[in-house]
Amino acid sequence: MFYLSIHGGNSNFDVIAFNENCEILGRGHRSGIDNCFEPQQTVLRHISEAVIECVVDLYSLGFSGRFECVYYCMVDKRNLLKECFLQIGYDIGEYILLEEPYCYLLAGGLTETGCVALSSTGSCAAFCNGRNDLLITGGYGIPVGDEGSSAYIGIRGINMVTRSIGGWGEKTILYDFLCESLGNNTAQVDTVRLLQLLYPDNNYARRLIYVKFARQVVRAAGCGDAVAISILEEAGELMARQTLCAYRLYLSGARGTQNDICMNHRGREQGVVDLSFDRSAHGKQTPGVYVCGSTWKNNPIMLNAFRSFVSRYLPEAQCVETKRAAVYGGFVCFILETYGNNALKEAAVQLDPLQEA
């Protein structure tokens, strides 16, 4: 029997195939699947190409075109995923939807329970206690939030550059790094030209500028730039606030995702600004706190700020930086639900070499 685990984030689409013996048999990857910026047919083509790439070697193993189950985590485009399988002609026994923070928790922590601080192209936070028992905060999208994400950091960096250019901001090497990242010599870029580069006709290209510039903010912070350091410290604290809020709301009885209006109203009723905890509410054991997603990579300033803020409210909490890709979440979910916790050691053996995936 054959299974698929899929993760479609804001920018990339990843898929792995495995069998009932927990053997990973194929992988596929494509980018450019955000139908807010790409035509629907392009998105469908990229998804199809990744799936076909993953499945190509399965036919020699007896694959007949049927998958017993597809574990999928899609930030958006869920209807396009199923349409893709219909077009290819695969027979799907069951679809199981996994929320993105839960996928990262499974893949990175090999556990179903814990706080999750997810920062990648976008961001959100969650407390998970199983597949159908979780509370997610944030994740409202780049234009209105996703605070602490790569896009947020990149935009804040560009904000600081334009302030510096205008004369009311602090001096920062981010200006030089921005010109460099846009492929232009600093001496040849005036304000008008810089703005033209920041507003390309293609909206998808514009978003990539924001996301990629986050790396330059991390680089500038490593050089001791005070402006860049403050941006990363702010991002770390924002992620901590969202994470603590998710845990606090979960303890208050709220459940749901960022699209759950009832959960959002419940959050306001509970007063989310107050991040303190009733020490008796979460029992004797403090849950693990897992930081997940590409933004944390090589970003100790943001991580330290996150840990420092979390420790004010949950001093016993262990903050774990995870490095496994979310696409392995469905694989771990299958093992847990089919064979139980005792089989996770076998999963770790297969996944550990893949931490940098």
CSV table of C-alpha atoms in Angstrom, one decimal:
chain,number,residue,atom,x,y,z
A,1,MET,CA,0.0,0.0,0.0
A,2,PHE,CA,1.2,3.5,-0.8
A,3,TYR,CA,0.6,6.8,0.9
A,4,LEU,CA,1.5,10.5,0.3
A,5,SER,CA,2.4,13.3,2.6
A,6,ILE,CA,2.1,16.8,1.2
A,7,HIS,CA,3.0,20.3,2.4
A,8,GLY,CA,2.0,23.3,0.3
A,9,GLY,CA,3.2,26.5,1.9
A,10,ASN,CA,3.0,30.1,0.7
A,11,SER,CA,5.7,29.6,-1.8
A,12,ASN,CA,6.7,25.9,-2.2
A,13,PHE,CA,5.0,22.5,-2.7
A,14,ASP,CA,6.7,19.4,-1.3
A,15,VAL,CA,5.5,15.8,-1.4
A,16,ILE,CA,6.9,12.4,-0.2
A,17,ALA,CA,5.6,8.9,-0.9
A,18,PHE,CA,5.9,6.0,1.6
A,19,ASN,CA,4.5,2.6,2.2
A,20,GLU,CA,2.9,0.7,5.1
A,21,ASN,CA,6.3,-0.3,6.3
A,22,CYS,CA,7.2,3.3,6.9
A,23,GLU,CA,9.7,3.4,4.0
A,24,ILE,CA,10.1,6.7,2.2
A,25,LEU,CA,10.0,5.8,-1.5
A,26,GLY,CA,9.9,9.1,-3.4
A,27,ARG,CA,10.1,12.9,-3.2
A,28,GLY,CA,8.9,15.8,-5.3
A,29,HIS,CA,9.3,19.6,-5.1
A,30,ARG,CA,8.2,22.7,-7.0
A,31,SER,CA,7.8,26.4,-6.2
A,32,GLY,CA,5.4,29.1,-7.3
A,33,ILE,CA,2.1,27.7,-6.1
A,34,ASP,CA,0.4,30.8,-4.7
A,35,ASN,CA,-2.6,31.4,-6.8
A,36,CYS,CA,-2.8,35.0,-5.5
A,37,PHE,CA,0.2,35.7,-7.6
A,38,GLU,CA,0.3,32.8,-10.2
A,39,PRO,CA,-2.4,31.8,-12.7
A,40,GLN,CA,-4.4,28.8,-11.6
A,41,GLN,CA,-3.2,26.7,-14.5
A,42,THR,CA,0.4,27.4,-13.5
A,43,VAL,CA,-0.3,26.3,-9.9
A,44,LEU,CA,-2.0,23.1,-11.1
A,45,ARG,CA,1.0,22.4,-13.4
A,46,HIS,CA,3.5,22.9,-10.6
A,47,ILE,CA,1.6,20.7,-8.2
A,48,SER,CA,1.2,18.0,-10.9
A,49,GLU,CA,4.9,18.1,-11.8
A,50,ALA,CA,5.9,17.6,-8.1
A,51,VAL,CA,3.5,14.7,-7.6
A,52,ILE,CA,4.6,13.0,-10.8
A,53,GLU,CA,8.3,13.5,-9.9
A,54,CYS,CA,7.6,11.9,-6.5
A,55,VAL,CA,5.6,8.9,-7.9
A,56,VAL,CA,7.7,8.0,-11.0
A,57,ASP,CA,9.7,5.3,-9.2
A,58,LEU,CA,6.7,3.7,-7.5
A,59,TYR,CA,5.5,1.8,-10.6
A,60,SER,CA,8.5,-0.6,-10.4
A,61,LEU,CA,7.4,-1.4,-6.8
A,62,GLY,CA,3.8,-2.4,-7.9
A,63,PHE,CA,2.1,0.9,-7.7
A,64,SER,CA,-1.2,0.7,-9.6
A,65,GLY,CA,-2.3,4.4,-9.3
A,66,ARG,CA,-4.0,4.1,-5.9
A,67,PHE,CA,-3.0,5.8,-2.7
A,68,GLU,CA,-4.6,4.6,0.5
A,69,CYS,CA,-4.4,8.0,2.1
A,70,VAL,CA,-3.1,11.4,1.3
A,71,TYR,CA,-2.0,13.4,4.3
A,72,TYR,CA,-2.0,17.0,3.2
A,73,CYS,CA,-1.2,20.4,4.7
A,74,MET,CA,-2.1,23.3,2.4
A,75,VAL,CA,-2.0,26.9,3.5
A,76,ASP,CA,-4.4,27.5,0.6
A,77,LYS,CA,-5.3,25.9,-2.7
A,78,ARG,CA,-6.8,22.8,-1.2
A,79,ASN,CA,-9.3,22.5,-4.0
A,80,LEU,CA,-6.5,22.7,-6.6
A,81,LEU,CA,-4.8,19.7,-4.9
A,82,LYS,CA,-7.8,17.5,-5.3
A,83,GLU,CA,-8.4,18.8,-8.8
A,84,CYS,CA,-4.8,17.9,-9.7
A,85,PHE,CA,-5.3,14.2,-8.5
A,86,LEU,CA,-8.5,14.0,-10.6
A,87,GLN,CA,-6.7,15.2,-13.7
A,88,ILE,CA,-3.8,12.8,-13.2
A,89,GLY,CA,-6.2,9.9,-12.6
A,90,TYR,CA,-5.0,8.7,-9.2
A,91,ASP,CA,-7.4,6.8,-7.0
A,92,ILE,CA,-7.4,8.3,-3.5
A,93,GLY,CA,-8.8,6.2,-0.6
A,94,GLU,CA,-8.9,9.0,1.9
A,95,TYR,CA,-7.7,12.6,2.4
A,96,ILE,CA,-6.6,13.7,5.9
A,97,LEU,CA,-6.1,17.4,6.4
A,98,LEU,CA,-3.3,18.5,8.8
A,99,GLU,CA,-2.9,22.1,10.0
A,100,GLU,CA,0.5,23.5,9.2
A,101,PRO,CA,1.7,24.1,12.8
A,102,TYR,CA,0.7,20.5,13.6
A,103,CYS,CA,2.7,19.2,10.7
A,104,TYR,CA,5.8,21.1,11.8
A,105,LEU,CA,5.3,19.8,15.4
A,106,LEU,CA,5.1,16.2,14.2
A,107,ALA,CA,8.1,16.5,11.9
A,108,GLY,CA,10.3,18.6,14.1
A,109,GLY,CA,9.4,17.4,17.5
A,110,LEU,CA,8.1,13.8,16.8
A,111,THR,CA,5.3,14.7,19.2
A,112,GLU,CA,1.6,15.6,19.0
A,113,THR,CA,1.6,18.0,22.0
A,114,GLY,CA,3.4,21.3,22.4
A,115,CYS,CA,3.5,25.0,21.6
A,116,VAL,CA,4.5,25.9,18.0
A,117,ALA,CA,6.1,29.1,16.8
A,118,LEU,CA,6.0,28.9,13.0
A,119,SER,CA,7.9,31.6,11.1
A,120,SER,CA,8.6,31.1,7.4
A,121,THR,CA,7.3,33.2,4.4
A,122,GLY,CA,4.3,33.8,6.7
A,123,SER,CA,3.8,33.0,10.3
A,124,CYS,CA,1.4,31.8,13.0
A,125,ALA,CA,1.6,30.2,16.4
A,126,ALA,CA,-0.3,27.3,18.0
A,127,PHE,CA,-0.8,25.0,20.8
A,128,CYS,CA,-1.5,21.4,19.6
A,129,ASN,CA,-2.7,18.4,21.6
A,130,GLY,CA,-3.4,16.1,18.7
A,131,ARG,CA,-4.6,16.3,15.2
A,132,ASN,CA,-8.1,17.7,16.1
A,133,ASP,CA,-7.3,19.5,19.3
A,134,LEU,CA,-5.5,22.7,18.7
A,135,LEU,CA,-5.7,26.5,18.8
A,136,ILE,CA,-3.9,28.7,16.2
A,137,THR,CA,-3.3,32.4,16.5
A,138,GLY,CA,-2.0,34.7,13.7
A,139,GLY,CA,-1.5,33.6,10.2
A,140,TYR,CA,-3.8,36.3,8.8
A,141,GLY,CA,-1.6,37.0,5.7
A,142,ILE,CA,1.3,39.2,4.8
A,143,PRO,CA,-0.7,42.4,4.1
A,144,VAL,CA,-2.3,42.5,7.5
A,145,GLY,CA,0.0,40.7,9.8
A,146,ASP,CA,2.1,37.5,9.8
A,147,GLU,CA,4.2,39.3,12.4
A,148,GLY,CA,7.6,37.8,12.9
A,149,SER,CA,7.7,36.1,9.5
A,150,SER,CA,10.4,36.4,6.8
A,151,ALA,CA,8.1,38.7,4.9
A,152,TYR,CA,7.5,40.9,8.0
A,153,ILE,CA,11.3,41.1,8.7
A,154,GLY,CA,12.0,42.0,5.1
A,155,ILE,CA,9.3,44.7,5.0
A,156,ARG,CA,10.5,46.2,8.3
A,157,GLY,CA,14.1,46.2,6.9
A,158,ILE,CA,12.9,48.1,3.8
A,159,ASN,CA,10.9,50.5,6.0
A,160,MET,CA,14.1,51.3,7.8
A,161,VAL,CA,16.0,51.9,4.6
A,162,THR,CA,13.4,54.3,3.3
A,163,ARG,CA,13.4,56.2,6.6
A,164,SER,CA,17.1,56.5,6.4
A,165,ILE,CA,16.9,57.8,2.9
A,166,GLY,CA,14.3,60.3,3.9
A,167,GLY,CA,16.4,61.6,6.7
A,168,TRP,CA,14.2,60.7,9.7
A,169,GLY,CA,15.6,57.2,10.3
A,170,GLU,CA,18.8,55.8,11.8
A,171,LYS,CA,21.8,55.2,9.6
A,172,THR,CA,22.0,51.5,8.6
A,173,ILE,CA,24.0,49.2,6.3
A,174,LEU,CA,20.6,47.8,5.2
A,175,TYR,CA,20.6,50.4,2.4
A,176,ASP,CA,23.7,49.0,0.9
A,177,PHE,CA,22.4,45.4,1.3
A,178,LEU,CA,19.1,46.3,-0.3
A,179,CYS,CA,20.8,47.8,-3.3
A,180,GLU,CA,23.0,44.7,-3.5
A,181,SER,CA,20.0,42.4,-3.3
A,182,LEU,CA,18.3,44.2,-6.0
A,183,GLY,CA,21.3,43.9,-8.3
A,184,ASN,CA,22.3,47.5,-8.3
A,185,ASN,CA,25.4,49.5,-7.3
A,186,THR,CA,24.8,51.7,-4.3
A,187,ALA,CA,26.2,54.7,-6.0
A,188,GLN,CA,23.9,54.4,-8.9
A,189,VAL,CA,20.6,54.1,-7.0
A,190,ASP,CA,18.7,57.2,-6.1
A,191,THR,CA,15.4,57.2,-4.2
A,192,VAL,CA,13.2,57.2,-7.3
A,193,ARG,CA,15.1,54.2,-8.8
A,194,LEU,CA,14.9,52.3,-5.5
A,195,LEU,CA,11.2,52.7,-5.4
A,196,GLN,CA,10.8,51.5,-9.0
A,197,LEU,CA,12.8,48.4,-8.1
A,198,LEU,CA,10.6,47.7,-5.0
A,199,TYR,CA,7.4,47.9,-7.0
A,200,PRO,CA,7.8,45.6,-10.0
A,201,ASP,CA,4.8,44.8,-12.2
A,202,ASN,CA,4.7,41.2,-11.0
A,203,ASN,CA,3.2,41.1,-7.5
A,204,TYR,CA,4.8,37.7,-6.9
A,205,ALA,CA,8.3,39.2,-7.6
A,206,ARG,CA,7.5,41.9,-5.1
A,207,ARG,CA,6.7,39.5,-2.3
A,208,LEU,CA,10.0,37.6,-3.1
A,209,ILE,CA,11.9,40.8,-2.6
A,210,TYR,CA,10.4,41.1,0.9
A,211,VAL,CA,11.1,37.5,1.8
A,212,LYS,CA,14.6,37.4,0.5
A,213,PHE,CA,15.5,40.6,2.1
A,214,ALA,CA,14.9,39.1,5.5
A,215,ARG,CA,18.2,37.2,5.0
A,216,GLN,CA,20.0,40.5,4.5
A,217,VAL,CA,18.5,41.8,7.7
A,218,VAL,CA,20.0,38.7,9.5
A,219,ARG,CA,23.3,39.3,7.7
A,220,ALA,CA,23.3,43.0,8.8
A,221,ALA,CA,22.5,42.0,12.4
A,222,GLY,CA,25.5,39.7,12.2
A,223,CYS,CA,27.6,42.7,11.3
A,224,GLY,CA,26.4,44.5,14.4
A,225,ASP,CA,23.9,46.9,12.7
A,226,ALA,CA,21.7,48.2,15.5
A,227,VAL,CA,18.7,48.7,13.2
A,228,ALA,CA,18.8,45.1,11.9
A,229,ILE,CA,19.3,43.8,15.5
A,230,SER,CA,16.2,45.7,16.7
A,231,ILE,CA,14.1,44.3,13.8
A,232,LEU,CA,15.1,40.7,14.7
A,233,GLU,CA,14.5,41.2,18.4
A,234,GLU,CA,11.1,42.6,17.7
A,235,ALA,CA,10.3,39.6,15.4
A,236,GLY,CA,11.3,37.2,18.1
A,237,GLU,CA,9.2,38.9,20.7
A,238,LEU,CA,6.2,39.1,18.4
A,239,MET,CA,6.5,35.3,17.8
A,240,ALA,CA,6.7,34.7,21.5
A,241,ARG,CA,3.6,36.8,22.2
A,242,GLN,CA,1.6,34.9,19.6
A,243,THR,CA,2.8,31.6,21.0
A,244,LEU,CA,2.0,32.4,24.6
A,245,CYS,CA,-1.4,33.7,23.5
A,246,ALA,CA,-2.2,30.5,21.7
A,247,TYR,CA,-1.4,28.4,24.8
A,248,ARG,CA,-3.3,30.7,27.1
A,249,LEU,CA,-6.4,30.7,24.9
A,250,TYR,CA,-6.2,26.9,24.6
A,251,LEU,CA,-6.1,26.6,28.4
A,252,SER,CA,-9.2,28.9,28.5
A,253,GLY,CA,-11.1,26.4,26.4
A,254,ALA,CA,-10.9,28.1,23.0
A,255,ARG,CA,-10.3,25.9,19.9
A,256,GLY,CA,-9.9,26.6,16.2
A,257,THR,CA,-7.8,28.0,13.5
A,258,GLN,CA,-7.0,31.5,12.2
A,259,ASN,CA,-10.2,31.3,10.1
A,260,ASP,CA,-12.4,30.4,13.0
A,261,ILE,CA,-14.4,33.6,13.8
A,262,CYS,CA,-15.7,32.1,17.0
A,263,MET,CA,-12.1,31.5,18.2
A,264,ASN,CA,-11.2,35.1,17.4
A,265,HIS,CA,-14.1,36.5,19.4
A,266,ARG,CA,-13.3,34.2,22.2
A,267,GLY,CA,-9.8,35.6,22.2
A,268,ARG,CA,-11.0,39.1,22.6
A,269,GLU,CA,-13.4,38.2,25.4
A,270,GLN,CA,-10.5,36.5,27.2
A,271,GLY,CA,-8.3,39.6,26.9
A,272,VAL,CA,-5.3,38.4,24.9
A,273,VAL,CA,-3.0,41.2,26.0
A,274,ASP,CA,-2.7,39.5,29.4
A,275,LEU,CA,-0.2,36.7,28.8
A,276,SER,CA,0.0,35.5,32.4
A,277,PHE,CA,-1.0,32.0,33.3
A,278,ASP,CA,-2.9,30.3,36.0
A,279,ARG,CA,-0.1,27.9,37.2
A,280,SER,CA,-2.7,25.3,38.0
A,281,ALA,CA,-4.3,25.4,34.6
A,282,HIS,CA,-1.6,23.5,32.7
A,283,GLY,CA,-0.8,20.9,35.2
A,284,LYS,CA,2.5,19.9,36.6
A,285,GLN,CA,4.3,19.6,33.2
A,286,THR,CA,5.1,22.6,31.1
A,287,PRO,CA,4.8,21.8,27.4
A,288,GLY,CA,7.7,22.0,25.0
A,289,VAL,CA,7.9,25.1,22.8
A,290,TYR,CA,9.0,24.3,19.2
A,291,VAL,CA,10.3,27.0,16.8
A,292,CYS,CA,9.7,25.9,13.2
A,293,GLY,CA,10.2,27.3,9.8
A,294,SER,CA,13.0,28.8,7.7
A,295,THR,CA,13.1,32.2,9.3
A,296,TRP,CA,14.8,30.8,12.4
A,297,LYS,CA,17.7,29.4,10.4
A,298,ASN,CA,21.0,31.0,11.3
A,299,ASN,CA,19.0,33.6,13.2
A,300,PRO,CA,20.2,33.5,16.9
A,301,ILE,CA,19.2,37.0,17.7
A,302,MET,CA,15.6,36.4,16.9
A,303,LEU,CA,15.7,33.0,18.7
A,304,ASN,CA,17.3,34.5,21.8
A,305,ALA,CA,14.7,37.2,22.0
A,306,PHE,CA,11.9,34.6,21.6
A,307,ARG,CA,13.4,32.5,24.4
A,308,SER,CA,13.9,35.4,26.7
A,309,PHE,CA,10.3,36.6,26.3
A,310,VAL,CA,8.8,33.1,26.7
A,311,SER,CA,10.9,32.5,29.8
A,312,ARG,CA,9.2,35.4,31.6
A,313,TYR,CA,5.9,33.5,31.5
A,314,LEU,CA,6.9,29.9,31.2
A,315,PRO,CA,10.3,29.7,32.9
A,316,GLU,CA,10.4,25.9,32.9
A,317,ALA,CA,9.6,25.6,29.2
A,318,GLN,CA,12.2,24.1,26.9
A,319,CYS,CA,12.5,25.9,23.6
A,320,VAL,CA,13.5,23.5,20.8
A,321,GLU,CA,14.7,24.7,17.4
A,322,THR,CA,13.4,22.2,14.8
A,323,LYS,CA,14.9,21.7,11.4
A,324,ARG,CA,12.8,19.1,9.6
A,325,ALA,CA,10.6,20.0,6.7
A,326,ALA,CA,6.9,20.1,7.4
A,327,VAL,CA,6.3,17.6,4.6
A,328,TYR,CA,7.4,14.8,6.9
A,329,GLY,CA,4.5,15.6,9.3
A,330,GLY,CA,2.1,13.4,7.4
A,331,PHE,CA,4.6,10.5,7.5
A,332,VAL,CA,5.0,10.9,11.3
A,333,CYS,CA,1.2,11.2,11.7
A,334,PHE,CA,0.7,7.9,9.8
A,335,ILE,CA,3.2,6.1,12.1
A,336,LEU,CA,1.6,7.5,15.3
A,337,GLU,CA,-1.9,6.6,14.2
A,338,THR,CA,-1.0,3.2,12.8
A,339,TYR,CA,1.7,1.9,15.0
A,340,GLY,CA,1.7,4.2,18.1
A,341,ASN,CA,4.3,6.1,20.0
A,342,ASN,CA,6.7,3.2,20.3
A,343,ALA,CA,7.3,3.3,16.5
A,344,LEU,CA,8.6,6.9,16.6
A,345,LYS,CA,12.1,5.7,17.2
A,346,GLU,CA,12.1,4.1,13.8
A,347,ALA,CA,10.7,7.3,12.3
A,348,ALA,CA,13.6,9.3,13.9
A,349,VAL,CA,16.1,7.0,12.3
A,350,GLN,CA,14.7,7.8,8.9
A,351,LEU,CA,14.2,11.5,9.5
A,352,ASP,CA,17.3,12.5,11.3
A,353,PRO,CA,19.5,12.5,8.1
A,354,LEU,CA,16.9,14.7,6.5
A,355,GLN,CA,16.9,17.5,9.1
A,356,GLU,CA,18.2,20.1,6.7
A,357,ALA,CA,15.6,19.2,4.0
